[in-house]
Each structure stands twice: as C-alpha cells, then as structure tokens.
C-alpha cells in the first residue's frame, strides 16, 4: 500500500498530545496509540456509539469482539468476573501482552456494564493491561477502559508504526500518537479462563512455555477452540501480493519465484541456485522475526515485488506466534 497522504494526523506522543488524545476518547472520538505489541485504534469501550466508529473505520465484522485496555487488576474487576486463574495470570504477566477472556460483570446481576457491541454479544469480555508508557498514561488520563483492536483495516497486517496506521486509517482517526516502532511486533496472546484448563485462542508475546509455568493449559484438539475465538474465522494479516511459506526443507515454494520479482524473509538463507531476489531479509533471531514481520509484509508489497516467500520457523517460544500469523496471512 502506498501512503495516501494522511500522515498529517501523526503527532509525537508527548504529555500534551496524550492529554489531547484522552479528551478525544472521553468525548466519543477515535485515537490511534502505541502499545508494546502493535498500534491500537482506541475509543471509550463503554460508549456504544464510539465503539461503533471503530467497527466502521476498520471495516470490521460486527461479530468480532474488541479487547478492553485497563490499568490493572483492580480496574479489571469492575468489568469482569476475575477468577483465581485469571488473577494468577494477571499477577504474572500484567502489564504485558496477555489478553484474558473472562465472564462479563453485571450490575446487581442484571445490567451489563460493558455494552454488547464491545463484546459482540458474547457473555464474556477480553481484558488486557498494556505495558507501553503511552498506553498506560492514555488509560489513566481518560479514566475509562479503552476498546482497541489493532489499528489496521480489517484483514490487513497489523500496524507496528504510526505511518502504517496512517496508510490504512489516516482519514478516519482524529490523532495518531507516534512513539516509534513497537517492540514485540505481534498482537497479544489471547487466553480463555472460563473453563478448567486455560485455552490459548491466539498465540503471542506471552508464550505457551511461559503460561504453562503458571496455569494448566488445555491440551486437546486446537480445532475445538476455533468456535470460541470469533476473530479466527476471518481472513487476517494478508498483504496485497501473494505470500508463500517455506518450511526450510522443500524447494517447492521457490518454484513460484521463477521469472517474477520475489521478496524473501526468514531466519535462513534461501537456496543458493535461484535468480536473485528483489528484496531479502534474514533475521538474527525469532524475536526480530516477530518484531519486523508485519512491517516487512507492508514494505515488500509496496516495493514493486510480485510475490513474498517467508520461512516458517519452528513453534518454540515466539515461533508459535510467528507461525500462526504467517499461516493466516498466507490463507493456509
Ligand atoms: O496486542 C493486541 O492485542 C492489540 C493491541 C492494540 O492491544 N489488539 C488486538 O486487537 O490485536 P484485535 O481486535 O485485532 O484482536 C482481538 C482478538 C480477536 O481475535 C477477537 O476475536 C478476540 O481477541 N476476542 C476479543 N474478545 C473476545 C471474547 N470475548 N471471546 C473470544 N475472543 C475474543
Ligand atoms: Mg487485529
């Protein structure tokens, strides 16, 4: 995607601009802001009309619920029924890249506190306390839970820079707070704690290995979980040019590279005997792969490349999240 000239909404994330952004949120508007994972598109999560604007700006299906960003455990208790498992996870991983799905809290057991539109009519809510100082100040100054999906048009790679937000959504957001590229680069891990065993609905910065040290994880068939995670049924993370995956062994993916301008990213060098690539990025570590994955998808598609080939890393640690995003981006 070439920039559409909406960069004039980008402002530095200074105290003054964060206060201005908090005022916009309080008055029902939309603001994009950095978190440690990706940039989010924020609105007052308790205001139905404001939340509706998020769905419209992103072109997001109404059946895909939003994450509420809160300041911590005490804040979370106002909106959700925080059980022991949730509390253990919050103590270990908040603030940080972990979103926890819990039963939504009701007032006097009848009136919903979080509007149905934010929850996509589910009886549960998704809560996360982000680690980024700008996100933390914004939540504090707004004094509200901030509903925020990733700040991309629905289906596109998530934005890890303010410019990527402007390219996708610049026309429909009042302000984009710029604090440079995000450090993790992939969205938060989403876990469901409403059953006995904790289910990972989306892998992310808090890895399976890290979670297993604190709680019992669901070990059953992962396909049983897809109905619990509305976001997983929609196409996601896709660049505008075709993406092929390489398992590091078979050469088949590189057949596609013949006679076209191909871009490559991965931890290993591609096979040697191919035509020269149009763009090539070799990451030094899996953390770097995670951090730069979405940015490179966007860079490759606007570089004049015709196809992208990406290496699928093994599933350990952040590799699980990188594999998940690559497979979904490739539509496989
Ligand atoms: O890192 C992140 O999580 C970023 C930053 C901005 O915080 N946000 C983000 O939001 O990635 P979004 O909307 O792009 O992804 C939220 C995911 C979706 O897959 C959605 O279906 C799922 O969380 N989700 C939200 N509420 C849910 C619920 N009540 N039950 C099951 N899944 C839920
Ligand atoms: Mg998203």
Coordinates of C-alpha atoms in Angstrom, one line a residue, residues 22-306:
X22 CA -7.6 11.4 26.3
X23 CA -10.0 14.3 25.8
X24 CA -10.9 12.9 22.3
X25 CA -11.6 9.5 23.8
X26 CA -13.7 11.0 26.6
X27 CA -15.8 12.9 24.0
X28 CA -16.5 9.8 21.9
X29 CA -13.8 10.1 19.2
X30 CA -11.1 7.7 17.9
X31 CA -7.4 7.8 18.6
X32 CA -4.6 5.5 17.5
X33 CA -1.9 4.8 20.1
X34 CA 1.2 2.6 20.5
X35 CA 1.3 -0.4 22.8
X36 CA 4.2 -2.8 23.3
X37 CA 2.6 -5.2 20.7
X38 CA 1.1 -3.2 17.8
X39 CA -0.7 0.1 17.4
X40 CA -4.3 0.1 18.6
X41 CA -7.4 2.1 17.4
X42 CA -8.9 3.3 20.6
X43 CA -12.3 4.5 21.8
X44 CA -14.3 4.6 25.0
X45 CA -15.2 1.0 25.4
X46 CA -18.3 1.8 27.5
X47 CA -19.8 4.1 24.8
X48 CA -21.7 2.2 22.1
X49 CA -21.5 5.0 19.5
X50 CA -17.8 5.4 19.9
X51 CA -17.3 1.7 19.6
X52 CA -19.4 1.6 16.5
X53 CA -17.0 4.1 14.9
X54 CA -14.1 1.6 15.4
X55 CA -16.1 -1.1 13.5
X56 CA -16.8 1.4 10.7
X57 CA -13.2 2.8 10.5
X58 CA -11.7 -0.7 10.2
X59 CA -14.5 -2.3 8.1
X60 CA -14.5 -4.9 10.9
X61 CA -17.3 -7.6 11.0
X62 CA -19.6 -6.8 13.9
X63 CA -19.3 -10.4 15.2
X64 CA -15.7 -9.9 16.1
X65 CA -15.4 -8.6 19.7
X66 CA -12.9 -6.0 21.0
X67 CA -10.3 -6.0 23.7
X68 CA -10.8 -3.5 26.6
X69 CA -7.5 -2.0 27.8
X70 CA -7.4 -1.4 31.5
X71 CA -4.8 -0.2 34.0
X72 CA -4.6 -3.4 36.1
X73 CA -6.3 -6.0 38.3
X74 CA -8.5 -3.6 40.3
X75 CA -9.7 -1.9 37.1
X76 CA -10.4 -5.4 35.6
X77 CA -12.6 -6.4 38.5
X78 CA -15.1 -3.7 37.5
X79 CA -15.8 -5.2 34.1
X80 CA -15.2 -8.9 34.5
X81 CA -15.6 -11.8 37.0
X82 CA -11.9 -12.3 37.8
X83 CA -11.4 -15.9 39.0
X84 CA -8.3 -17.4 40.7
X85 CA -6.8 -18.5 37.4
X86 CA -7.2 -15.0 35.9
X87 CA -5.8 -13.4 39.0
X88 CA -2.7 -15.7 38.8
X89 CA -2.2 -14.8 35.2
X90 CA -2.6 -11.1 35.9
X91 CA 0.0 -11.2 38.7
X92 CA 2.5 -13.0 36.5
X93 CA 2.0 -11.2 33.1
X94 CA 0.3 -7.8 33.6
X95 CA 1.1 -5.3 32.5
X96 CA 2.1 -7.0 29.3
X97 CA 1.0 -8.8 26.1
X98 CA -1.7 -11.1 27.6
X99 CA -5.4 -10.7 26.9
X100 CA -7.7 -12.6 29.2
X101 CA -11.2 -13.7 28.3
X102 CA -13.5 -13.8 31.4
X103 CA -17.2 -13.7 32.1
X104 CA -18.5 -10.1 31.8
X105 CA -19.5 -8.4 35.1
X106 CA -23.2 -7.3 35.6
X107 CA -24.5 -4.7 38.0
X108 CA -26.9 -6.1 40.5
X109 CA -26.7 -9.2 38.4
X110 CA -28.9 -7.8 35.6
X111 CA -27.4 -4.8 33.9
X112 CA -24.4 -5.3 31.6
X113 CA -21.5 -3.0 32.4
X114 CA -19.7 -3.5 29.1
X115 CA -22.0 -2.8 26.2
X116 CA -23.0 -5.7 23.9
X117 CA -21.4 -4.1 20.9
X118 CA -17.9 -4.2 22.5
X119 CA -18.4 -7.9 23.4
X120 CA -20.1 -8.8 20.0
X121 CA -23.0 -10.0 22.1
X122 CA -20.9 -12.6 24.0
X123 CA -21.3 -13.2 27.7
X124 CA -17.5 -12.7 28.0
X125 CA -15.1 -9.8 27.8
X126 CA -11.5 -9.6 26.8
X127 CA -9.2 -7.5 29.0
X128 CA -5.6 -6.5 28.8
X129 CA -3.3 -4.2 30.7
X130 CA -0.7 -3.0 28.2
X131 CA 2.9 -2.3 29.2
X132 CA 3.7 0.7 27.0
X133 CA 4.1 4.0 28.9
X134 CA 2.0 5.9 26.3
X135 CA -0.9 3.4 26.5
X136 CA -0.7 3.4 30.3
X137 CA -0.9 7.3 30.5
X138 CA -3.7 7.4 28.0
X139 CA -5.9 4.9 30.0
X140 CA -5.1 6.8 33.2
X141 CA -5.9 10.3 31.8
X142 CA -9.1 9.1 30.0
X143 CA -10.2 7.3 33.2
X144 CA -12.0 4.8 31.0
X145 CA -11.4 1.3 29.7
X146 CA -10.2 1.8 26.1
X147 CA -11.6 -0.6 23.5
X148 CA -8.9 -1.1 20.9
X149 CA -8.4 -3.5 18.1
X150 CA -5.2 -3.4 16.0
X151 CA -5.2 -0.1 14.0
X152 CA -5.3 -1.7 10.5
X153 CA -8.1 -2.0 8.0
X154 CA -9.8 -5.3 8.7
X155 CA -7.8 -8.2 7.2
X156 CA -4.5 -6.3 6.7
X157 CA -1.3 -6.8 8.6
X158 CA -1.3 -5.1 12.0
X159 CA 0.5 -1.8 12.2
X160 CA 3.8 -1.6 14.1
X161 CA 4.5 2.1 13.2
X162 CA 2.4 5.3 13.1
X163 CA 2.9 5.5 9.3
X164 CA 1.3 2.1 8.8
X165 CA -1.7 3.3 10.8
X166 CA -1.9 6.5 8.6
X167 CA -1.7 4.3 5.4
X168 CA -4.7 2.2 6.5
X169 CA -6.9 4.5 8.6
X170 CA -5.4 8.0 8.4
X171 CA -8.7 9.5 7.1
X172 CA -10.9 8.2 9.9
X173 CA -8.9 8.8 13.0
X174 CA -8.5 12.2 14.8
X175 CA -5.0 11.6 16.1
X176 CA -2.2 9.1 15.8
X177 CA 0.2 9.2 18.7
X178 CA 3.7 8.3 17.4
X179 CA 6.2 6.6 19.8
X180 CA 8.3 4.8 17.1
X181 CA 8.1 1.2 16.1
X182 CA 6.5 -1.3 18.6
X183 CA 8.9 -3.7 20.4
X184 CA 7.1 -7.0 20.2
X185 CA 5.5 -6.5 16.8
X186 CA 2.8 -9.2 17.1
X187 CA -0.6 -8.9 18.9
X188 CA -1.1 -10.1 22.5
X189 CA -1.6 -13.7 23.4
X190 CA -5.4 -14.3 24.0
X191 CA -6.4 -16.9 26.6
X192 CA -9.8 -18.1 27.8
X193 CA -10.0 -18.8 31.5
X194 CA -13.7 -19.5 31.7
X195 CA -13.1 -23.3 31.7
X196 CA -10.9 -25.5 34.0
X197 CA -8.0 -25.6 31.6
X198 CA -6.7 -22.4 30.1
X199 CA -7.1 -22.3 26.3
X200 CA -4.8 -20.3 24.1
X201 CA -7.0 -18.7 21.4
X202 CA -4.2 -16.7 19.8
X203 CA -0.5 -17.2 20.4
X204 CA 1.6 -14.1 21.1
X205 CA 4.2 -12.4 23.2
X206 CA 3.4 -14.4 26.4
X207 CA 4.3 -17.9 25.1
X208 CA 2.8 -21.3 25.8
X209 CA 6.0 -22.2 27.7
X210 CA 5.6 -19.1 29.9
X211 CA 1.9 -19.8 30.6
X212 CA 2.5 -23.5 31.4
X213 CA 4.6 -22.4 34.4
X214 CA 1.7 -20.6 36.0
X215 CA -1.6 -22.5 34.9
X216 CA -2.8 -25.8 33.5
X217 CA -3.2 -25.5 29.7
X218 CA -5.9 -27.1 27.5
X219 CA -4.1 -30.0 25.8
X220 CA -7.0 -31.1 23.5
X221 CA -7.5 -30.6 19.8
X222 CA -6.9 -27.0 18.8
X223 CA -9.7 -27.1 16.2
X224 CA -12.1 -27.4 19.1
X225 CA -11.1 -23.9 20.1
X226 CA -11.9 -22.1 16.9
X227 CA -15.6 -21.6 17.7
X228 CA -14.5 -19.8 21.0
X229 CA -12.5 -17.2 19.1
X230 CA -14.6 -15.2 16.7
X231 CA -11.5 -13.4 15.2
X232 CA -10.0 -16.6 13.9
X233 CA -12.7 -17.3 11.3
X234 CA -12.0 -14.1 9.4
X235 CA -9.1 -13.7 6.9
X236 CA -6.3 -11.8 8.6
X237 CA -2.9 -10.2 8.2
X238 CA -2.8 -10.5 4.4
X239 CA -0.5 -8.4 2.3
X240 CA -1.7 -7.2 -1.2
X241 CA 0.6 -9.6 -3.0
X242 CA 0.6 -13.5 -2.7
X243 CA 2.5 -15.0 0.2
X244 CA 4.1 -18.5 0.1
X245 CA 5.6 -20.3 3.0
X246 CA 8.9 -22.2 3.1
X247 CA 9.4 -25.0 5.7
X248 CA 13.2 -24.6 5.3
X249 CA 13.5 -28.0 3.6
X250 CA 11.3 -28.4 0.5
X251 CA 12.2 -26.3 -2.5
X252 CA 8.6 -26.3 -3.8
X253 CA 7.8 -22.8 -2.6
X254 CA 10.7 -21.4 -4.7
X255 CA 9.2 -22.7 -7.9
X256 CA 6.9 -19.7 -7.6
X257 CA 10.0 -17.4 -7.7
X258 CA 10.9 -18.3 -11.3
X259 CA 10.6 -15.2 -13.6
X260 CA 9.0 -12.9 -11.0
X261 CA 10.3 -10.3 -8.6
X262 CA 10.3 -12.3 -5.4
X263 CA 10.9 -11.0 -1.8
X264 CA 12.1 -13.3 0.9
X265 CA 12.3 -13.2 4.7
X266 CA 13.3 -15.8 7.2
X267 CA 16.0 -17.0 9.7
X268 CA 17.8 -19.0 7.0
X269 CA 19.3 -18.1 3.6
X270 CA 17.1 -19.2 0.7
X271 CA 18.5 -21.9 -1.6
X272 CA 21.6 -20.6 -3.5
X273 CA 20.9 -21.5 -7.1
X274 CA 17.9 -19.2 -7.6
X275 CA 17.6 -15.9 -9.5
X276 CA 18.5 -13.0 -7.3
X277 CA 15.7 -11.9 -5.0
X278 CA 14.1 -8.5 -5.4
X279 CA 14.3 -8.0 -1.6
X280 CA 15.8 -10.3 1.1
X281 CA 15.7 -10.0 4.8
X282 CA 17.5 -12.6 7.1
X283 CA 16.5 -12.2 10.8
X284 CA 19.1 -12.7 13.5
X285 CA 16.6 -14.2 16.0
X286 CA 13.0 -15.2 16.3
X287 CA 12.3 -12.1 18.4
X288 CA 13.5 -10.0 15.5
X289 CA 11.3 -12.0 13.1
X290 CA 8.3 -11.3 15.3
X291 CA 9.1 -7.6 15.6
X292 CA 9.6 -7.0 11.9
X293 CA 7.2 -9.5 10.3
X294 CA 4.2 -7.1 9.7
X295 CA 6.4 -4.2 8.7
X296 CA 8.2 -6.3 6.1
X297 CA 4.9 -7.6 4.6
X298 CA 3.9 -3.9 4.1
X299 CA 7.4 -2.9 2.8
X300 CA 7.5 -5.8 0.4
X301 CA 4.1 -5.2 -1.1
X302 CA 5.0 -1.5 -1.8
X303 CA 8.5 -2.4 -3.1
X304 CA 7.3 -3.5 -6.6
X305 CA 7.7 -7.2 -5.6
X306 CA 5.3 -9.6 -7.1

